[in-house]
Coordinates of N, CA and C and ligand atoms in Angstrom, one line a residue:
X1 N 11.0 -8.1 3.9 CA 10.0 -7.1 3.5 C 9.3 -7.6 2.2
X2 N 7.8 -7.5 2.3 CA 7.1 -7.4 1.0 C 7.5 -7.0 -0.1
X3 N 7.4 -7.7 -1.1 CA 7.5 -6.6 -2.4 C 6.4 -7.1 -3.1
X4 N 5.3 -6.0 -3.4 CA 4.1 -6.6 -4.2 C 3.9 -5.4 -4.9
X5 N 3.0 -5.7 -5.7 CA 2.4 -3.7 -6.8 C 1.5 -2.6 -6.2
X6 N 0.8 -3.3 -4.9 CA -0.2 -2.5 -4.5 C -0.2 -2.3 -2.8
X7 N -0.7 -1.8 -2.1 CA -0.1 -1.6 -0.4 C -1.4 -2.8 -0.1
X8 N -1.0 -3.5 0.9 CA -1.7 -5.1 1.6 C -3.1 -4.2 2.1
X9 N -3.8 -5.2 2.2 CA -4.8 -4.8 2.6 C -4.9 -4.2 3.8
X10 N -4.4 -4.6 5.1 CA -4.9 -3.5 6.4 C -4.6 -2.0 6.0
X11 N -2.8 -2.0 5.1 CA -2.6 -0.7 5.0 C -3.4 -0.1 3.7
X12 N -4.1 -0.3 3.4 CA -5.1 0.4 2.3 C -6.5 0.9 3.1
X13 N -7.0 -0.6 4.2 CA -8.2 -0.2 5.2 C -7.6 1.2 6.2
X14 N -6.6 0.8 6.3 CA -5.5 2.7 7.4 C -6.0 3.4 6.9
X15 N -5.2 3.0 5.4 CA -4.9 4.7 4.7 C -6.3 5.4 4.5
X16 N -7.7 4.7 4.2 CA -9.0 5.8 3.9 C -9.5 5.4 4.9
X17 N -9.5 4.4 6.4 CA -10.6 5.3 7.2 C -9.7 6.0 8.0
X18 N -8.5 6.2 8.0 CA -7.2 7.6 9.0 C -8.2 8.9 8.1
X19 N -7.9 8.2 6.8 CA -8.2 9.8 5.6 C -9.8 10.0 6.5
X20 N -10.6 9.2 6.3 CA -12.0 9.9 6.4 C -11.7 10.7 8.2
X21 N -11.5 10.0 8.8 CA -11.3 10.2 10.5 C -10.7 11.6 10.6
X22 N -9.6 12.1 9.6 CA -8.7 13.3 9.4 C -10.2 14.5 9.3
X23 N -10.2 13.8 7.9 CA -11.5 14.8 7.7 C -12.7 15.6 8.7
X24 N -12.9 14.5 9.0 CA -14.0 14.3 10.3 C -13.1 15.3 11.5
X25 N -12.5 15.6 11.6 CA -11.6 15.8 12.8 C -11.2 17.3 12.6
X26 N -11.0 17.6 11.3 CA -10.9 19.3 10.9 C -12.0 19.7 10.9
X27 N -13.3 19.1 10.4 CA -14.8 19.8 10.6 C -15.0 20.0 12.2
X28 N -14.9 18.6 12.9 CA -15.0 19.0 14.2 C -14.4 20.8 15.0
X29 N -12.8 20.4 14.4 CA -12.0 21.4 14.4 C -12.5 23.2 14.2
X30 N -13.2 22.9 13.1 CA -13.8 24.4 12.6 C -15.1 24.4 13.3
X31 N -16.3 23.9 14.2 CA -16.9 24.1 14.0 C -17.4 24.0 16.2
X32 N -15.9 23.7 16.5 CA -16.1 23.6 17.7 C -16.4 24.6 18.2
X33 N -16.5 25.0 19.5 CA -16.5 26.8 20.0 C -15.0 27.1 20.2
X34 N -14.5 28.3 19.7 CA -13.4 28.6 20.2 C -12.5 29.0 21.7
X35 N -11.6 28.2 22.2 CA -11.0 27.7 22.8 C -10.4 28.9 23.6
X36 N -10.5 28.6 24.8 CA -10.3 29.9 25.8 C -9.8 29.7 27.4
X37 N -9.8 30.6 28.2 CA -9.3 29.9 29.3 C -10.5 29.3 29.9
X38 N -11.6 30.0 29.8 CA -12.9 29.5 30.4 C -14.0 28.3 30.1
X39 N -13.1 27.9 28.9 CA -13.8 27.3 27.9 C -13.7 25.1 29.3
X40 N -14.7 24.6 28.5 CA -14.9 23.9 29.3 C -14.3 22.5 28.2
X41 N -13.4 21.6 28.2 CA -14.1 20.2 27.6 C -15.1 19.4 27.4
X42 N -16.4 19.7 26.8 CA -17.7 19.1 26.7 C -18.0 19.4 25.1
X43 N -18.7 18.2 24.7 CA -19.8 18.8 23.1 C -18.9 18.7 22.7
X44 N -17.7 19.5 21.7 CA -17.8 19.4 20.3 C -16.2 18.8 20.6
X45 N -15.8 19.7 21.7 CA -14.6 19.9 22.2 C -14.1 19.0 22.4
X46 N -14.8 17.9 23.5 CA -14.7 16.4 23.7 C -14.9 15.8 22.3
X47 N -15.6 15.9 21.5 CA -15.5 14.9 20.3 C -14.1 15.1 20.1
X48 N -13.3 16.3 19.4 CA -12.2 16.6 18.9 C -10.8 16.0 19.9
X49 N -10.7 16.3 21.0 CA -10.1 14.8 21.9 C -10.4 13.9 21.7
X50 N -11.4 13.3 22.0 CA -11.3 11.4 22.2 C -11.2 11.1 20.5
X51 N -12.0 12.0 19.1 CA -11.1 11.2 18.3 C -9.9 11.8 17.8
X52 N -9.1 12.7 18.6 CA -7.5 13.4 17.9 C -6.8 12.3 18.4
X53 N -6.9 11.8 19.7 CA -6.5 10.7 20.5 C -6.9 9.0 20.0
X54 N -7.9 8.9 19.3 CA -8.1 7.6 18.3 C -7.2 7.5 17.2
X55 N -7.3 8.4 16.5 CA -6.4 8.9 15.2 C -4.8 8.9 15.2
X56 N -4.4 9.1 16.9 CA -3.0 9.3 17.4 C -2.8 7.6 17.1
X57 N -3.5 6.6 17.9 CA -3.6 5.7 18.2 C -3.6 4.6 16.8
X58 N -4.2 4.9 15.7 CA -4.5 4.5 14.6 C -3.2 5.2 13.5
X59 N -2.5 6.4 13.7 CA -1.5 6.1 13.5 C 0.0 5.2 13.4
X60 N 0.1 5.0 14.6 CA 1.0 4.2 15.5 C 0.9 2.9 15.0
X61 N -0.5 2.7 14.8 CA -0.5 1.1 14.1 C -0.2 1.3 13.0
X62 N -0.5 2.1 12.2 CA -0.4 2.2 10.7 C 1.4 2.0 10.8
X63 N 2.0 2.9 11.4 CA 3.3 2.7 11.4 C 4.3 1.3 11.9
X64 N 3.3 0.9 12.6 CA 4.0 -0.5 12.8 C 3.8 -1.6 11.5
X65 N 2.6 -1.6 11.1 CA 2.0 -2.0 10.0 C 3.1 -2.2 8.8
X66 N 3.3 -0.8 8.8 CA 4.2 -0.7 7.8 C 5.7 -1.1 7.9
X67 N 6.4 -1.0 9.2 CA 7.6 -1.6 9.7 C 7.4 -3.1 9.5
X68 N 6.5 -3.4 10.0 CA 6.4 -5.0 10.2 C 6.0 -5.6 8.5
X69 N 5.1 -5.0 7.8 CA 4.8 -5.9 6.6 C 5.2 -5.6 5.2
X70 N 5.7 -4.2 5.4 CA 6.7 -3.7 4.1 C 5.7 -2.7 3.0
X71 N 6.3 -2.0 2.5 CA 5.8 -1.4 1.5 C 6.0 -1.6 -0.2
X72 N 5.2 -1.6 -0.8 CA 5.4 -2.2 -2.8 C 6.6 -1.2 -2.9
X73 N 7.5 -1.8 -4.1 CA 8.6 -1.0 -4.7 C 7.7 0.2 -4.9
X74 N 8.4 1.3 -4.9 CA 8.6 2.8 -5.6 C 7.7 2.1 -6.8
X75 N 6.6 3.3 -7.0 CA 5.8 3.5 -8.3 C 7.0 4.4 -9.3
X76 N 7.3 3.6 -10.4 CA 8.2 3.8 -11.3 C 8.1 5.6 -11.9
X77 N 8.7 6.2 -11.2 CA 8.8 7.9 -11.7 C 10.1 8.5 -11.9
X78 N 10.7 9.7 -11.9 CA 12.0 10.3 -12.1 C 12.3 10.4 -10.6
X79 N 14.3 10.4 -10.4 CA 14.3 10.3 -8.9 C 13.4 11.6 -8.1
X80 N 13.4 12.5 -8.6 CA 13.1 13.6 -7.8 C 11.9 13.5 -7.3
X81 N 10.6 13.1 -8.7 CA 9.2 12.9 -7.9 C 9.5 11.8 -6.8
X82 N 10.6 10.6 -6.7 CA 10.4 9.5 -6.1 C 11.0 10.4 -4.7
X83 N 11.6 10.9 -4.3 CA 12.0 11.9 -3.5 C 11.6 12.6 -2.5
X84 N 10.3 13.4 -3.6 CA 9.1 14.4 -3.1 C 8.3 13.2 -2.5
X85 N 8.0 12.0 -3.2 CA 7.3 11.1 -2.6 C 7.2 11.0 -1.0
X86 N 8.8 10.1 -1.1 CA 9.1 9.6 -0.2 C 9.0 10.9 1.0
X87 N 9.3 12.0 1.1 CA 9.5 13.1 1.9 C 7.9 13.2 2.8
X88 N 7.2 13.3 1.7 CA 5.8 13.6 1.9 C 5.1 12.5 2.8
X89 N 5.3 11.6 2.4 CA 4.8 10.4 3.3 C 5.9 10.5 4.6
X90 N 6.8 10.5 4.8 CA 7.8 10.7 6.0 C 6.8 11.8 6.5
X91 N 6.9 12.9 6.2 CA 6.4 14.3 7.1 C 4.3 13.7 7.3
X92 N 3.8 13.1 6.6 CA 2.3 12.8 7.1 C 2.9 12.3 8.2
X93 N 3.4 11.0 8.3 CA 3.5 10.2 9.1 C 4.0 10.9 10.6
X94 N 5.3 11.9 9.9 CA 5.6 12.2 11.7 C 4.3 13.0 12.1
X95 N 3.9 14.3 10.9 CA 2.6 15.4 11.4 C 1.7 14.7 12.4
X96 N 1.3 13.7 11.6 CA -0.1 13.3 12.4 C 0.3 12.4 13.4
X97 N 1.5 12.4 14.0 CA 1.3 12.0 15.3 C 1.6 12.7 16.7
X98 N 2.5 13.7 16.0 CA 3.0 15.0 16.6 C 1.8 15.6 16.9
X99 N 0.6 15.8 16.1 CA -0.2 17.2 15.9 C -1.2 16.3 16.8
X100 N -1.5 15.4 17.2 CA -2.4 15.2 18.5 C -1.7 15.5 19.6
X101 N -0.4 14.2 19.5 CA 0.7 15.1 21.0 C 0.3 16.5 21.2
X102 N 0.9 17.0 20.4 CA 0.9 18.7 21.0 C -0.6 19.1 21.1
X103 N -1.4 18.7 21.0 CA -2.7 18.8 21.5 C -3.4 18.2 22.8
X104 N -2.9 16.9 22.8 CA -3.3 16.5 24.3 C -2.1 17.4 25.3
X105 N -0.8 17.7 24.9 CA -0.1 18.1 25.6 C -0.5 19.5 26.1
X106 N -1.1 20.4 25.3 CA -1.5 21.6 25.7 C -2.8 21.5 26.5
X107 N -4.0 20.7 26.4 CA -5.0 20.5 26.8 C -4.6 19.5 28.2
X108 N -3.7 19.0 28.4 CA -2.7 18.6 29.8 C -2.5 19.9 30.8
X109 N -2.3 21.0 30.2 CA -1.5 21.9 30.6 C -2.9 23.0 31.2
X110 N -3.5 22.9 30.6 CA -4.7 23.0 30.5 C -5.6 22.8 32.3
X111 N -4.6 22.1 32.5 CA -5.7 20.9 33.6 C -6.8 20.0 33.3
X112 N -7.3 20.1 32.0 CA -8.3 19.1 31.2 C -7.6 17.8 31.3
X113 N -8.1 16.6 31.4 CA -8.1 15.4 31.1 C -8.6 14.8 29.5
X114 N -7.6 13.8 29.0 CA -7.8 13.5 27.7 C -8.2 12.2 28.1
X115 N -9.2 12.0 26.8 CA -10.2 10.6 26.8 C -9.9 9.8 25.4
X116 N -8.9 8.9 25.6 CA -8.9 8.0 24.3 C -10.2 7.7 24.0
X117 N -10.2 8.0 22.5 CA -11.6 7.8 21.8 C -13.0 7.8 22.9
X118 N -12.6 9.4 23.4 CA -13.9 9.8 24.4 C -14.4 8.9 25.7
X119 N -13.4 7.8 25.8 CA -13.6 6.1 26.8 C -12.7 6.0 27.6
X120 N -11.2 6.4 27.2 CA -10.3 5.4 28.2 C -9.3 7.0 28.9
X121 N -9.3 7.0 30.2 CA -8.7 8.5 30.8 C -6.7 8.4 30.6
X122 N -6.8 8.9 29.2 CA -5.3 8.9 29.3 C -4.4 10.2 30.4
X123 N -3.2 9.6 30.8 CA -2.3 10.5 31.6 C -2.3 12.0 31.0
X124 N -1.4 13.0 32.1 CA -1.3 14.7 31.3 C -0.3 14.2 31.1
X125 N 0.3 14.8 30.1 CA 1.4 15.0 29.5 C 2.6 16.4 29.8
X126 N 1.8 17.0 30.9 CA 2.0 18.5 31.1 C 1.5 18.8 32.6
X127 N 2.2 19.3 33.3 CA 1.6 19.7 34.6 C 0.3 20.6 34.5
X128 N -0.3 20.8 35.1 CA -1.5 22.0 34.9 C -0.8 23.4 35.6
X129 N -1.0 24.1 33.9 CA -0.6 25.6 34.5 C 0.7 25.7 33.9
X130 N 1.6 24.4 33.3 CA 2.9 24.4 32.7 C 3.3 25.7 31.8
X131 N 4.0 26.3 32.2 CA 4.4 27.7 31.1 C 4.3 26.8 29.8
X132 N 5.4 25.5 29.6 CA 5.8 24.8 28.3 C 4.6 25.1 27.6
X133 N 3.8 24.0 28.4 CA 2.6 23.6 27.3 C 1.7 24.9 26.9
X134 N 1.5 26.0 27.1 CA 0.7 26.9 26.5 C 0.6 27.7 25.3
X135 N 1.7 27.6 25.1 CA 1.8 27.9 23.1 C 1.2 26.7 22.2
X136 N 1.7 25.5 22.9 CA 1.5 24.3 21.9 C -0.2 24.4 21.5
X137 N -1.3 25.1 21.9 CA -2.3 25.1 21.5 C -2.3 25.9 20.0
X138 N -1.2 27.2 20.2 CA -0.7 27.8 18.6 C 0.0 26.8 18.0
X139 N 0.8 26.2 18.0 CA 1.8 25.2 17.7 C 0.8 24.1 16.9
X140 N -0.4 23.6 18.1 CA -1.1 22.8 17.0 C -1.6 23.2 16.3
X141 N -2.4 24.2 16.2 CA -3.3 24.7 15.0 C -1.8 25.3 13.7
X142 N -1.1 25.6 14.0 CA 0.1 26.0 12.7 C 0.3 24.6 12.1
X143 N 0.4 23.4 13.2 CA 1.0 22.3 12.3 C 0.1 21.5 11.6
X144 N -1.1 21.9 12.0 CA -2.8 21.5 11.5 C -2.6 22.1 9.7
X145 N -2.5 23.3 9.8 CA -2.7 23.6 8.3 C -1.7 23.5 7.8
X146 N -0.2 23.4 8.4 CA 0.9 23.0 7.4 C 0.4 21.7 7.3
X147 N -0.1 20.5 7.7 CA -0.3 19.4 6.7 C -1.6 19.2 6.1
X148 N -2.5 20.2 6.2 CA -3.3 20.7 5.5 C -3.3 20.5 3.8
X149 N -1.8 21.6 3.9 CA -1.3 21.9 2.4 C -0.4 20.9 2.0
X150 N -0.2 20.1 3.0 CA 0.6 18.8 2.3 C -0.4 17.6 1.8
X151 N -1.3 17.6 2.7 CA -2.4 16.6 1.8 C -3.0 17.2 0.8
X152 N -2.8 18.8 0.9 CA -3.2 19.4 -1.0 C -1.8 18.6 -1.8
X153 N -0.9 18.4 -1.9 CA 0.1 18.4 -2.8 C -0.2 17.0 -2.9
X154 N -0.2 15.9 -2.2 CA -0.4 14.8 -1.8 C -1.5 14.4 -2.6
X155 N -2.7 14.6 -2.7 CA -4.1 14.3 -3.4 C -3.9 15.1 -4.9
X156 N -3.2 16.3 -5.3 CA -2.9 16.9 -6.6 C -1.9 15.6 -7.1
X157 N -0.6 15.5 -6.7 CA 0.2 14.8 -7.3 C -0.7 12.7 -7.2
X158 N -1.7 12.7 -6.5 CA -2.0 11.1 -7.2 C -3.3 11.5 -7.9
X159 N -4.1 12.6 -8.1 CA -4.6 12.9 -9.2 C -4.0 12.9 -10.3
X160 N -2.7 13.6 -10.3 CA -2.5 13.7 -11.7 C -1.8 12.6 -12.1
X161 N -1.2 11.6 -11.4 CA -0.4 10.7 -12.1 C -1.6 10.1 -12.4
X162 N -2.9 9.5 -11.6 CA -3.8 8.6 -11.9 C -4.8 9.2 -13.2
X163 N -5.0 10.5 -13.5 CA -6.2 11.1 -14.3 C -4.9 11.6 -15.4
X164 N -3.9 12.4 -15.2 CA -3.5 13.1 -16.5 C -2.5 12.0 -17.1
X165 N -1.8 11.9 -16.1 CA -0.7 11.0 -16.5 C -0.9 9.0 -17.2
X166 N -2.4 9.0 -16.6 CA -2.9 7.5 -16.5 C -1.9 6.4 -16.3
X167 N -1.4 6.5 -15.2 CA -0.6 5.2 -14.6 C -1.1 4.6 -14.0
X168 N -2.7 4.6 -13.6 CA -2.9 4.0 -12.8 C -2.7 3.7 -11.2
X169 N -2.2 5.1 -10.5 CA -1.5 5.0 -9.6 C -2.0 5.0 -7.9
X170 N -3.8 5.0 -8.3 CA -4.6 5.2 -7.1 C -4.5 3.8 -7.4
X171 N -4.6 2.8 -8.0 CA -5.0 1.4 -7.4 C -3.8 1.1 -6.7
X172 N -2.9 1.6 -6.6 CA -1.8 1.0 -5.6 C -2.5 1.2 -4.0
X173 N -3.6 2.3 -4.0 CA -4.1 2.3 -2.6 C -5.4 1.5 -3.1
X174 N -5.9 1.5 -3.8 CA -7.3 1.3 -3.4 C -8.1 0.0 -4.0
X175 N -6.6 -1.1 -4.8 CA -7.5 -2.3 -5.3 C -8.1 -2.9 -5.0
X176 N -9.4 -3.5 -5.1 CA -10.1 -4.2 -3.8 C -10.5 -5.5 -3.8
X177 N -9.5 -6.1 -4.7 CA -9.2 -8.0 -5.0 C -7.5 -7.7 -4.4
X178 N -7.3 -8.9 -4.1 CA -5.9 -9.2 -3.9 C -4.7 -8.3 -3.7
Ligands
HEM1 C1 -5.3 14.3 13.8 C2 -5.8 14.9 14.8 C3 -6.1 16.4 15.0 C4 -6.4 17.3 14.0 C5 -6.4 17.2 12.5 C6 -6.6 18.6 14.7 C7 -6.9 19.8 14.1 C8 -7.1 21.0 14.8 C9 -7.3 22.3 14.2 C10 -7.4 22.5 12.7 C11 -7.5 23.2 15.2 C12 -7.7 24.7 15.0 C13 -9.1 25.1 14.9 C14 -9.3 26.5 14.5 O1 -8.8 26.9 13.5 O2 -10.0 27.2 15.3 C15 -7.3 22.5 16.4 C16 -7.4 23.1 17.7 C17 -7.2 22.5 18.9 N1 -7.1 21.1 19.0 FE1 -6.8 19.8 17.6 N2 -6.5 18.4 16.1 C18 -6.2 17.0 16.3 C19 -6.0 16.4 17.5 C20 -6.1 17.0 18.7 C21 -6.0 16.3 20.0 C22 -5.6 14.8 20.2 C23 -6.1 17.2 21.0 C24 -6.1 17.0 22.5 C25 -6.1 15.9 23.1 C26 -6.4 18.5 20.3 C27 -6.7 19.7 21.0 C28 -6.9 20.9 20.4 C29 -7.0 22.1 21.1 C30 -6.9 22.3 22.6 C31 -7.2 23.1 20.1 C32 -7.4 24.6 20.4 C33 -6.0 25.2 20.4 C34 -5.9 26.7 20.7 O3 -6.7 27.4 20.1 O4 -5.1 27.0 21.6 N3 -6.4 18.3 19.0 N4 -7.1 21.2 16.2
HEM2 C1 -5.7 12.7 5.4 C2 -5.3 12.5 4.2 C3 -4.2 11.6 3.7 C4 -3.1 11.1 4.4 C5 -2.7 11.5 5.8 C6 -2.4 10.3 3.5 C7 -1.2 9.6 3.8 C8 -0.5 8.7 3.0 C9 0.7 8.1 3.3 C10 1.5 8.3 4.6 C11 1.0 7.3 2.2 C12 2.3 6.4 2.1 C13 1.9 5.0 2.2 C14 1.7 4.5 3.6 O1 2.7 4.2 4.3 O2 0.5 4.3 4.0 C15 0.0 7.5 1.2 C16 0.0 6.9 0.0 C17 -1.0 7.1 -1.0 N1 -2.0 7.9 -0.9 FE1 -2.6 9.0 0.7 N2 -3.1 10.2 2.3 C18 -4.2 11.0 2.4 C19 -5.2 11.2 1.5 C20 -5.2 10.6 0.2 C21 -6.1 10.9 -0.8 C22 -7.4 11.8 -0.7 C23 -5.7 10.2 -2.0 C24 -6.4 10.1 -3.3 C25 -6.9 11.1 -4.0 C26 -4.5 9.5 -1.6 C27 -3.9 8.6 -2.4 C28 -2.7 7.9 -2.1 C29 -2.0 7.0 -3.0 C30 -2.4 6.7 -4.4 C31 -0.9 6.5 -2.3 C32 0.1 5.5 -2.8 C33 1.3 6.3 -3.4 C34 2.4 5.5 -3.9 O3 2.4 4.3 -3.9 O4 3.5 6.1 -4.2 N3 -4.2 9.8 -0.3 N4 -0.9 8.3 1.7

């Protein structure tokens, strides 16, 4: 495994266009028409599939990425923050790949068809009409804003180590030489 000061470059290119793609993906999210039995997959609805389903996909790499090329030592803190750290990054990583599953899986269930990045016709995951899969549409949206508030804690805690604390600790994601 790597040991260097700052995360290698592919996983720095992950980390902010996943971030921007996230973003992009809750606006879609708020701004779609709300979701019903009658409701059709087209317009806003289809964007929010084909890229929940890109984002799933772009996870997955991110995580091999990281198995395969290693992460920098722990940024030097008390064990506890190193703790909260580590926890936080574990739970992004499982959320966001759960929180599309349970979304293609309900929109399976659905009888809708899911379109990797709006292009390629992925399988259901759910029979059409599945008792299972019909909560998971609540299920997604709950686990939507629980990591909502974890990318609040997430973006507060590398503000403050990088602005109050000055350690410097956003260039671990974001230096853009070597
Ligand atoms: C990182 C990826 C994703 C994020 C951040 C996300 C976020 C959200 C959010 C915030 C809502 C609730 C909108 C509201 O408050 O009205 C929602 C609803 C929904 N999303 Fe996603 N989503 C993602 C991926 C997906 C994928 C991949 C699918 C399906 C293939 C999907 C299907 C749905 C459906 C069907 C609803 C409506 C649920 C219901 O009201 O029963 N989402 N999504
Ligand atoms: C959708 C939003 C975000 C997600 C899902 C996310 C996810 C992650 C994850 C999983 C890590 C662990 C390293 C890895 O394996 O890639 C990480 C590290 C990091 N993130 Fe984010 N991040 C988000 C937004 C942000 C934002 C907005 C900032 C800055 C204001 C930020 C700053 C950092 C920094 C500085 C690190 C390195 C921390 C360390 O070395 O201990 N992230 N992020």
């Amino acid at each position: 495994m790597s040991r260097t000061a700052v995360y290698n470059v592919p996983a720095r290119w992950l980390h902010w266009s996943i971030f921007a793609l996230i973003g992009l993906e809750f606006v879609i999210a708020w701004t779609m028409p709300d979701i019903r039995r009658d409701t059709r997959p087209i317009g806003l609805v289809a964007w929010h599939l084909g890229l929940g389903t890109f984002i799933l996909s772009l996870m997955l790499l991110r995580l091999f990425w990281r198995v395969a090329s290693g992460v920098p030592d722990p940024h030097p803190a008390p064990a506890w923050q190193e703790w909260i750290a580590r926890l936080t990054h574990v739970l992004l990583y499982a959320g966001f790949i759960a929180l599309p599953v349970l979304g293609w899986a309900n929109v399976s269930g659905r009888g809708w068809t899911a379109h990797w990045a709006g292009l390629i016709t992925l399988p259901a995951l759910a029979a059409q009409g599945a008792a299972w899969a019909r909560p998971l549409g609540d299920v997604h949206q709950l686990v939507a804003y629980g990591l909502l508030a974890l990318i609040a804690l997430h973006v507060l805690a590398a503000v403050h180590h990088h602005f109050i604390m000055g350690d410097g600790l956003l260039a671990r994601m974001w230096r853009s030489s070597h």
